Amino acid sequence: MLNKIIKLSKKFIKIPSVSPYDLGCQKIIFKRLKKIGFTIENININKTNNLLAFKGKGKTLIFLGHTDVVPVGNIKKWKTNPFNPIIINDFLFGRGISDMKGSLAAMIVATESYIQENPFHKGRISFLITSDEESSGNDGTVKVVKILKKRKEMINYCLVGEPTSNTVLGDVIKNGRRGSLNVNLIIYGKQGHIAYPNLAENPIHKILNFVHQLVNFKWDKGNNYFQPSVLQISYISSGIKNITNVIPDFLKINFNIRYNTEINKKIIIFQVKKFLLKYNLKYKIKWVHSAKPFITKSGKLLKVVKKSIYKYNSFFPVLSTSGGTSDGRFFSDMNTEIIELGLVNKTIHKVNECVKIKDLLSLSIIYKNILKNIFI
Ligand SMILES: [Zn+2]
């Protein structure tokens, strides 16, 4: 089993599938799944490739993943060629091995092995693999899930292969993610000579109290599943570079709110507008809502994942909802249980991305055990 996983992981790494390009990874997956009886569709939208596969009948478990990777960064800092997989001291190096080509290989080999032993298995196994998880995400999972909804497909369980483990494989799984709202704001003032502020309105001065209140505002206290919601400013600009005697007439500010299930988009918008009004600001605002929060508090998938990890590791995983959002969010209004379990995330998106060889096998064994128990 381990040799198979390593071989497949290496094949994936050799393909420089920098997001949103798949460049043939999904062809490999297509061939492997076809061989074991899956019905497969390629749903290609603009530059993005999506693969949707099903086998069996009844309750459905979908493996969710992506073949794209982030750029290599400073290539001089890599000890190895990022697209030439090499094993050094029991670690496999290559861009995307932990996020998440190694997980893909583990899923596929687990499924092959499970189907070989259980050709007439209960339930339906499915794969949804995209190539734009690391970029815009516009033409990937979100679009395929729309198609699934149109077809009135029931997806009971969604197992996401994102790298959730912190130090030991299976030590952390995600049973939810925070929502994310981006705000692009322009504050207007009145241009003038810096020596005559009474004849102008300085948008930089005008915004100070507003920003202070905004960043110190306590949105909520969090709950059993989520940390408190947080707001972070990502960008501020105003004025004309190197011009020292002009009060500018506008200011741009962008911020992001990672929010939990205690609040929602409406509450955030209401509160931000209230502050804008309080400080009498003239503004233009754009809201970009990229994710609703989701949580799987309990259910069969959670139970089976926890048990499978315990069986292998002799300890239960910690449940977490921290970090960025994931493609799992697109299933949040389909009545689907969503759990994320993947490799150790220490080196993801970094130079010298690598994974312990043994972890690839462990993950595959755990995935196979989940398949064994989810349809019982
Ligand atoms: Zn990823």
Tab-separated table of C-alpha atoms and ligand atoms in Angstrom:
chain	number	residue	atom	x	y	z
A	1	MET	CA	0.000	0.000	0.000
A	2	LEU	CA	2.777	2.456	0.959
A	3	ASN	CA	4.650	1.969	-2.310
A	4	LYS	CA	1.479	2.616	-4.268
A	5	ILE	CA	0.822	5.847	-2.363
A	6	ILE	CA	4.389	7.080	-2.809
A	7	LYS	CA	4.363	6.273	-6.505
A	8	LEU	CA	1.079	8.106	-7.048
A	9	SER	CA	2.164	11.098	-4.918
A	10	LYS	CA	5.349	11.379	-6.980
A	11	LYS	CA	3.365	11.315	-10.212
A	12	PHE	CA	1.236	14.209	-8.951
A	13	ILE	CA	4.210	16.258	-7.764
A	14	LYS	CA	5.956	15.952	-11.127
A	15	ILE	CA	3.047	17.883	-12.647
A	16	PRO	CA	3.560	21.618	-11.940
A	17	SER	CA	-0.158	22.261	-11.433
A	18	VAL	CA	0.059	25.800	-10.094
A	19	SER	CA	-3.480	27.034	-9.452
A	20	PRO	CA	-5.831	27.090	-11.351
A	21	TYR	CA	-4.147	24.671	-13.782
A	22	ASP	CA	-4.532	20.931	-13.365
A	23	LEU	CA	-2.204	19.982	-16.242
A	24	GLY	CA	-3.144	16.310	-16.192
A	25	CYS	CA	-3.373	15.315	-12.516
A	26	GLN	CA	-7.069	14.600	-12.909
A	27	LYS	CA	-6.374	12.386	-15.939
A	28	ILE	CA	-4.402	10.123	-13.641
A	29	ILE	CA	-7.244	10.124	-11.093
A	30	PHE	CA	-9.766	9.464	-13.881
A	31	LYS	CA	-7.874	6.346	-15.029
A	32	ARG	CA	-7.481	4.972	-11.511
A	33	LEU	CA	-11.125	5.478	-10.530
A	34	LYS	CA	-12.444	4.219	-13.870
A	35	LYS	CA	-10.533	0.987	-13.348
A	36	ILE	CA	-12.373	0.282	-10.093
A	37	GLY	CA	-15.820	0.998	-11.496
A	38	PHE	CA	-16.493	4.694	-10.940
A	39	THR	CA	-18.695	6.719	-13.276
A	40	ILE	CA	-16.793	9.924	-13.911
A	41	GLU	CA	-17.527	13.350	-15.331
A	42	ASN	CA	-15.040	16.069	-16.221
A	43	ILE	CA	-16.611	19.440	-15.586
A	44	ASN	CA	-14.226	22.021	-17.000
A	45	ILE	CA	-15.072	25.685	-16.516
A	46	ASN	CA	-12.734	28.343	-17.945
A	47	LYS	CA	-9.214	27.422	-16.778
A	48	THR	CA	-10.451	25.148	-14.007
A	49	ASN	CA	-10.761	21.371	-14.258
A	50	ASN	CA	-13.182	19.504	-12.002
A	51	LEU	CA	-13.635	15.778	-11.666
A	52	LEU	CA	-16.819	14.287	-10.263
A	53	ALA	CA	-17.026	10.541	-9.700
A	54	PHE	CA	-19.551	8.141	-8.175
A	55	LYS	CA	-19.656	4.440	-7.403
A	56	GLY	CA	-22.411	2.535	-5.647
A	57	LYS	CA	-25.886	3.358	-4.349
A	58	GLY	CA	-27.455	4.850	-1.255
A	59	LYS	CA	-25.909	7.021	1.432
A	60	THR	CA	-23.044	8.977	-0.055
A	61	LEU	CA	-19.583	9.844	1.201
A	62	ILE	CA	-17.721	12.355	-0.958
A	63	PHE	CA	-13.959	12.800	-0.834
A	64	LEU	CA	-13.251	16.483	-1.472
A	65	GLY	CA	-9.884	17.638	-2.723
A	66	HIS	CA	-7.821	19.739	-5.110
A	67	THR	CA	-4.975	19.055	-7.518
A	68	ASP	CA	-3.708	22.641	-7.756
A	69	VAL	CA	-0.815	23.978	-5.704
A	70	VAL	CA	0.458	27.417	-4.719
A	71	PRO	CA	3.520	28.860	-6.552
A	72	VAL	CA	6.932	27.652	-5.357
A	73	GLY	CA	8.039	31.016	-3.951
A	74	ASN	CA	11.777	31.691	-3.837
A	75	ILE	CA	13.160	28.707	-5.749
A	76	LYS	CA	16.698	29.375	-4.452
A	77	LYS	CA	15.488	28.573	-0.955
A	78	TRP	CA	14.348	25.086	-1.966
A	79	LYS	CA	16.799	22.309	-1.084
A	80	THR	CA	15.280	20.207	-3.878
A	81	ASN	CA	13.502	20.877	-7.163
A	82	PRO	CA	9.879	21.472	-6.031
A	83	PHE	CA	8.502	19.509	-9.000
A	84	ASN	CA	10.958	16.642	-8.758
A	85	PRO	CA	9.836	14.497	-5.817
A	86	ILE	CA	12.692	13.180	-3.688
A	87	ILE	CA	12.756	11.200	-0.440
A	88	ILE	CA	15.324	12.428	2.074
A	89	ASN	CA	15.485	10.904	5.572
A	90	ASP	CA	11.986	9.410	5.366
A	91	PHE	CA	10.425	12.674	4.170
A	92	LEU	CA	8.990	13.150	0.685
A	93	PHE	CA	9.688	16.645	-0.672
A	94	GLY	CA	7.727	18.480	-3.365
A	95	ARG	CA	5.331	21.363	-3.888
A	96	GLY	CA	1.830	20.350	-2.888
A	97	ILE	CA	2.713	17.072	-1.174
A	98	SER	CA	1.017	18.083	2.089
A	99	ASP	CA	-1.518	20.492	0.528
A	100	MET	CA	-2.855	18.190	-0.784
A	101	LYS	CA	-1.446	15.796	-3.357
A	102	GLY	CA	-0.393	13.331	-0.661
A	103	SER	CA	-3.954	13.255	0.698
A	104	LEU	CA	-5.293	12.638	-2.809
A	105	ALA	CA	-2.959	9.681	-3.245
A	106	ALA	CA	-3.982	8.362	0.193
A	107	MET	CA	-7.702	8.673	-0.680
A	108	ILE	CA	-7.353	6.935	-4.019
A	109	VAL	CA	-5.233	4.048	-2.758
A	110	ALA	CA	-7.556	3.630	0.268
A	111	THR	CA	-10.571	3.474	-2.046
A	112	GLU	CA	-8.873	0.999	-4.415
A	113	SER	CA	-7.958	-1.268	-1.546
A	114	TYR	CA	-11.425	-1.004	0.027
A	115	ILE	CA	-13.205	-1.795	-3.247
A	116	GLN	CA	-10.894	-4.708	-3.981
A	117	GLU	CA	-11.887	-6.243	-0.660
A	118	ASN	CA	-15.554	-5.152	-0.869
A	119	PRO	CA	-16.569	-5.100	-4.547
A	120	PHE	CA	-20.271	-5.120	-3.591
A	121	HIS	CA	-20.017	-2.504	-0.890
A	122	LYS	CA	-23.007	-0.709	0.583
A	123	GLY	CA	-23.423	3.027	0.055
A	124	ARG	CA	-22.029	5.339	-2.585
A	125	ILE	CA	-18.453	6.573	-2.722
A	126	SER	CA	-17.808	9.818	-4.529
A	127	PHE	CA	-14.918	12.124	-5.426
A	128	LEU	CA	-15.036	15.835	-6.185
A	129	ILE	CA	-11.620	17.122	-7.173
A	130	THR	CA	-11.023	20.686	-8.384
A	131	SER	CA	-8.026	22.705	-9.610
A	132	ASP	CA	-8.802	26.192	-8.341
A	133	GLU	CA	-8.937	25.799	-4.568
A	134	GLU	CA	-5.724	27.804	-4.135
A	135	SER	CA	-6.806	30.697	-6.388
A	136	SER	CA	-10.164	32.390	-6.943
A	137	GLY	CA	-12.272	29.305	-6.279
A	138	ASN	CA	-14.879	30.722	-8.657
A	139	ASP	CA	-15.004	27.850	-11.139
A	140	GLY	CA	-14.312	24.923	-8.855
A	141	THR	CA	-16.207	23.205	-6.060
A	142	VAL	CA	-18.794	25.998	-5.829
A	143	LYS	CA	-19.938	25.395	-9.428
A	144	VAL	CA	-19.976	21.611	-9.163
A	145	VAL	CA	-21.993	21.780	-5.940
A	146	LYS	CA	-24.494	23.986	-7.783
A	147	ILE	CA	-24.840	21.219	-10.375
A	148	LEU	CA	-25.280	18.618	-7.613
A	149	LYS	CA	-28.033	20.731	-6.051
A	150	LYS	CA	-29.787	21.116	-9.397
A	151	ARG	CA	-29.733	17.361	-9.808
A	152	LYS	CA	-31.088	17.033	-6.267
A	153	GLU	CA	-28.165	14.806	-5.281
A	154	MET	CA	-27.960	13.894	-1.612
A	155	ILE	CA	-24.461	14.022	-0.183
A	156	ASN	CA	-24.570	12.720	3.390
A	157	TYR	CA	-20.910	12.908	4.324
A	158	CYS	CA	-18.107	15.110	3.029
A	159	LEU	CA	-14.540	14.212	3.938
A	160	VAL	CA	-12.127	17.016	3.045
A	161	GLY	CA	-8.451	16.094	2.640
A	162	GLU	CA	-6.985	19.478	3.603
A	163	PRO	CA	-3.907	19.281	5.872
A	164	THR	CA	-5.456	19.579	9.330
A	165	SER	CA	-2.871	17.772	11.471
A	166	ASN	CA	-0.507	19.896	13.563
A	167	THR	CA	2.364	17.692	14.718
A	168	VAL	CA	1.188	14.078	14.598
A	169	LEU	CA	-1.058	12.740	11.860
A	170	GLY	CA	-4.667	12.827	13.057
A	171	ASP	CA	-4.027	14.995	16.126
A	172	VAL	CA	-6.424	17.675	14.826
A	173	ILE	CA	-9.477	17.491	12.571
A	174	LYS	CA	-11.741	20.349	11.536
A	175	ASN	CA	-15.454	20.061	12.149
A	176	GLY	CA	-16.254	23.577	11.000
A	177	ARG	CA	-14.832	26.800	9.671
A	178	ARG	CA	-15.454	30.475	10.267
A	179	GLY	CA	-17.238	32.708	7.797
A	180	SER	CA	-15.390	35.462	5.961
A	181	LEU	CA	-16.614	38.884	4.878
A	182	ASN	CA	-14.380	41.358	3.009
A	183	VAL	CA	-15.160	45.058	3.095
A	184	ASN	CA	-13.780	47.613	0.616
A	185	LEU	CA	-14.476	51.123	1.828
A	186	ILE	CA	-13.772	54.573	0.397
A	187	ILE	CA	-14.046	57.558	2.745
A	188	TYR	CA	-14.470	60.958	1.092
A	189	GLY	CA	-13.066	64.293	2.273
A	190	LYS	CA	-12.364	67.620	0.628
A	191	GLN	CA	-8.999	68.400	-0.990
A	192	GLY	CA	-7.133	71.537	0.046
A	193	HIS	CA	-3.858	73.221	1.033
A	194	ILE	CA	-2.345	71.604	4.097
A	195	ALA	CA	-1.798	75.059	5.628
A	196	TYR	CA	-5.518	75.858	5.371
A	197	PRO	CA	-7.230	72.830	6.957
A	198	ASN	CA	-10.295	74.908	7.751
A	199	LEU	CA	-10.985	75.041	4.008
A	200	ALA	CA	-10.624	71.287	3.531
A	201	GLU	CA	-11.768	68.009	5.091
A	202	ASN	CA	-9.048	65.500	5.815
A	203	PRO	CA	-10.355	61.935	5.342
A	204	ILE	CA	-7.327	60.528	7.212
A	205	HIS	CA	-8.192	62.525	10.329
A	206	LYS	CA	-11.868	61.792	9.928
A	207	ILE	CA	-11.330	58.052	9.937
A	208	LEU	CA	-9.170	57.749	13.082
A	209	ASN	CA	-11.930	57.363	15.683
A	210	PHE	CA	-13.950	55.152	13.387
A	211	VAL	CA	-11.013	52.782	12.880
A	212	HIS	CA	-10.220	52.765	16.576
A	213	GLN	CA	-13.740	51.744	17.475
A	214	LEU	CA	-13.959	49.237	14.639
A	215	VAL	CA	-10.798	47.310	15.543
A	216	ASN	CA	-11.583	47.295	19.263
A	217	PHE	CA	-15.196	46.258	18.903
A	218	LYS	CA	-16.105	42.907	20.504
A	219	TRP	CA	-18.362	41.160	18.029
A	220	ASP	CA	-19.117	38.216	20.310
A	221	LYS	CA	-17.518	35.964	22.905
A	222	GLY	CA	-17.254	32.908	20.696
A	223	ASN	CA	-18.917	29.624	21.716
A	224	ASN	CA	-18.100	25.981	22.396
A	225	TYR	CA	-17.075	25.487	18.790
A	226	PHE	CA	-15.619	28.819	17.691
A	227	GLN	CA	-13.223	31.474	18.935
A	228	PRO	CA	-14.577	35.077	19.027
A	229	SER	CA	-15.063	36.748	15.642
A	230	VAL	CA	-12.191	39.012	14.591
A	231	LEU	CA	-11.718	41.978	12.295
A	232	GLN	CA	-8.404	42.768	10.633
A	233	ILE	CA	-7.495	45.707	8.403
A	234	SER	CA	-5.577	44.568	5.326
A	235	TYR	CA	-5.033	47.850	3.450
A	236	ILE	CA	-5.179	51.631	3.914
A	237	SER	CA	-4.079	54.263	1.406
A	238	SER	CA	-4.598	57.950	0.886
A	239	GLY	CA	-2.805	61.068	-0.362
A	240	ILE	CA	-0.394	61.629	-3.194
A	241	LYS	CA	3.062	60.097	-2.811
A	242	ASN	CA	5.816	62.692	-2.135
A	243	ILE	CA	3.349	65.573	-2.078
A	244	THR	CA	3.515	67.218	1.320
A	245	ASN	CA	1.221	70.224	1.045
A	246	VAL	CA	-2.086	68.719	-0.048
A	247	ILE	CA	-4.892	67.372	2.101
A	248	PRO	CA	-6.246	64.394	0.143
A	249	ASP	CA	-9.864	64.082	-0.859
A	250	PHE	CA	-10.336	60.383	-0.263
A	251	LEU	CA	-9.024	57.350	1.603
A	252	LYS	CA	-9.304	53.657	0.818
A	253	ILE	CA	-9.502	51.035	3.518
A	254	ASN	CA	-10.070	47.291	3.228
A	255	PHE	CA	-10.812	44.956	6.084
A	256	ASN	CA	-11.875	41.363	6.676
A	257	ILE	CA	-14.054	39.821	9.348
A	258	ARG	CA	-13.661	36.134	10.227
A	259	TYR	CA	-16.874	35.403	12.015
A	260	ASN	CA	-18.470	32.529	13.888
A	261	THR	CA	-22.014	31.205	14.236
A	262	GLU	CA	-22.886	33.743	16.965
A	263	ILE	CA	-23.280	36.498	14.371
A	264	ASN	CA	-24.015	36.750	10.658
A	265	LYS	CA	-23.423	38.935	7.627
A	266	LYS	CA	-26.482	41.098	8.348
A	267	ILE	CA	-25.356	41.883	11.884
A	268	ILE	CA	-21.870	42.820	10.685
A	269	ILE	CA	-23.179	45.103	7.950
A	270	PHE	CA	-25.577	46.767	10.382
A	271	GLN	CA	-22.777	47.404	12.901
A	272	VAL	CA	-20.271	48.784	10.388
A	273	LYS	CA	-22.901	51.126	8.960
A	274	LYS	CA	-23.774	52.257	12.477
A	275	PHE	CA	-20.155	53.287	13.095
A	276	LEU	CA	-19.962	55.074	9.737
A	277	LEU	CA	-23.041	57.054	10.677
A	278	LYS	CA	-21.780	57.774	14.193
A	279	TYR	CA	-18.617	59.402	12.825
A	280	ASN	CA	-20.517	61.164	10.096
A	281	LEU	CA	-18.431	59.710	7.286
A	282	LYS	CA	-19.182	60.129	3.600
A	283	TYR	CA	-18.435	56.783	2.004
A	284	LYS	CA	-18.833	54.189	-0.678
A	285	ILE	CA	-18.766	50.563	0.434
A	286	LYS	CA	-18.491	47.143	-1.204
A	287	TRP	CA	-19.180	43.905	0.660
A	288	VAL	CA	-17.601	40.703	-0.634
A	289	HIS	CA	-18.958	37.726	1.230
A	290	SER	CA	-16.709	34.750	0.574
A	291	ALA	CA	-17.892	32.211	3.137
A	292	LYS	CA	-20.637	31.428	5.622
A	293	PRO	CA	-19.524	29.659	8.797
A	294	PHE	CA	-20.329	25.974	9.116
A	295	ILE	CA	-20.179	23.444	11.914
A	296	THR	CA	-20.660	19.683	12.243
A	297	LYS	CA	-21.485	19.325	15.928
A	298	SER	CA	-22.204	15.614	15.878
A	299	GLY	CA	-23.189	12.781	13.559
A	300	LYS	CA	-22.052	9.550	12.040
A	301	LEU	CA	-19.113	10.877	10.023
A	302	LEU	CA	-17.653	12.672	13.033
A	303	LYS	CA	-18.025	9.512	15.113
A	304	VAL	CA	-16.469	7.262	12.471
A	305	VAL	CA	-13.552	9.651	11.826
A	306	LYS	CA	-12.817	9.941	15.549
A	307	LYS	CA	-12.984	6.153	16.023
A	308	SER	CA	-10.816	5.475	12.965
A	309	ILE	CA	-8.133	7.844	14.240
A	310	TYR	CA	-8.341	6.288	17.701
A	311	LYS	CA	-8.029	2.803	16.277
A	312	TYR	CA	-4.820	3.754	14.521
A	313	ASN	CA	-3.269	6.267	16.940
A	314	SER	CA	-4.755	5.214	20.291
A	315	PHE	CA	-5.754	8.831	20.901
A	316	PHE	CA	-8.721	10.900	19.814
A	317	PRO	CA	-8.272	13.983	17.628
A	318	VAL	CA	-8.855	17.514	18.854
A	319	LEU	CA	-11.752	19.220	17.080
A	320	SER	CA	-10.953	22.630	15.646
A	321	THR	CA	-12.620	25.354	13.599
A	322	SER	CA	-9.568	27.621	13.322
A	323	GLY	CA	-7.715	28.784	10.238
A	324	GLY	CA	-8.939	29.913	6.849
A	325	THR	CA	-12.007	28.663	5.126
A	326	SER	CA	-12.165	25.533	2.926
A	327	ASP	CA	-14.169	24.188	0.015
A	328	GLY	CA	-16.178	22.189	2.547
A	329	ARG	CA	-18.205	25.378	3.034
A	330	PHE	CA	-20.023	24.842	-0.260
A	331	PHE	CA	-21.742	21.790	1.210
A	332	SER	CA	-22.873	23.654	4.313
A	333	ASP	CA	-26.441	24.197	3.097
A	334	MET	CA	-26.863	20.684	1.665
A	335	ASN	CA	-27.491	19.014	5.003
A	336	THR	CA	-24.100	17.341	4.673
A	337	GLU	CA	-21.837	16.392	7.567
A	338	ILE	CA	-18.457	17.967	6.793
A	339	ILE	CA	-15.209	16.819	8.404
A	340	GLU	CA	-11.658	17.659	7.373
A	341	LEU	CA	-8.785	15.271	7.967
A	342	GLY	CA	-5.428	15.466	6.269
A	343	LEU	CA	-1.650	15.526	6.573
A	344	VAL	CA	0.564	17.599	8.891
A	345	ASN	CA	0.374	21.267	7.908
A	346	LYS	CA	3.809	22.432	9.132
A	347	THR	CA	5.266	23.106	5.668
A	348	ILE	CA	2.179	23.935	3.592
A	349	HIS	CA	2.596	26.866	1.173
A	350	LYS	CA	6.260	27.137	2.304
A	351	VAL	CA	9.567	26.367	0.588
A	352	ASN	CA	10.730	22.778	1.118
A	353	GLU	CA	7.176	21.459	1.524
A	354	CYS	CA	7.448	17.863	2.709
A	355	VAL	CA	5.661	15.061	4.475
A	356	LYS	CA	6.697	12.073	6.572
A	357	ILE	CA	6.453	8.961	4.399
A	358	LYS	CA	4.840	7.064	7.245
A	359	ASP	CA	2.061	9.665	7.483
A	360	LEU	CA	0.958	8.957	3.925
A	361	LEU	CA	0.350	5.333	4.861
A	362	SER	CA	-1.306	6.212	8.180
A	363	LEU	CA	-3.699	8.600	6.488
A	364	SER	CA	-4.610	6.045	3.836
A	365	ILE	CA	-5.288	3.375	6.472
A	366	ILE	CA	-7.498	5.796	8.402
A	367	TYR	CA	-9.392	6.790	5.236
A	368	LYS	CA	-9.929	3.101	4.431
A	369	ASN	CA	-11.215	2.465	7.938
A	370	ILE	CA	-13.669	5.352	7.511
A	371	LEU	CA	-14.961	3.703	4.312
A	372	LYS	CA	-15.292	0.389	6.146
A	373	ASN	CA	-17.458	1.883	8.890
A	374	ILE	CA	-19.448	4.737	7.367
A	375	PHE	CA	-21.937	2.611	5.425
A	376	ILE	CA	-22.595	0.059	8.160
B	1	ZN	ZN	-5.380	22.837	0.236
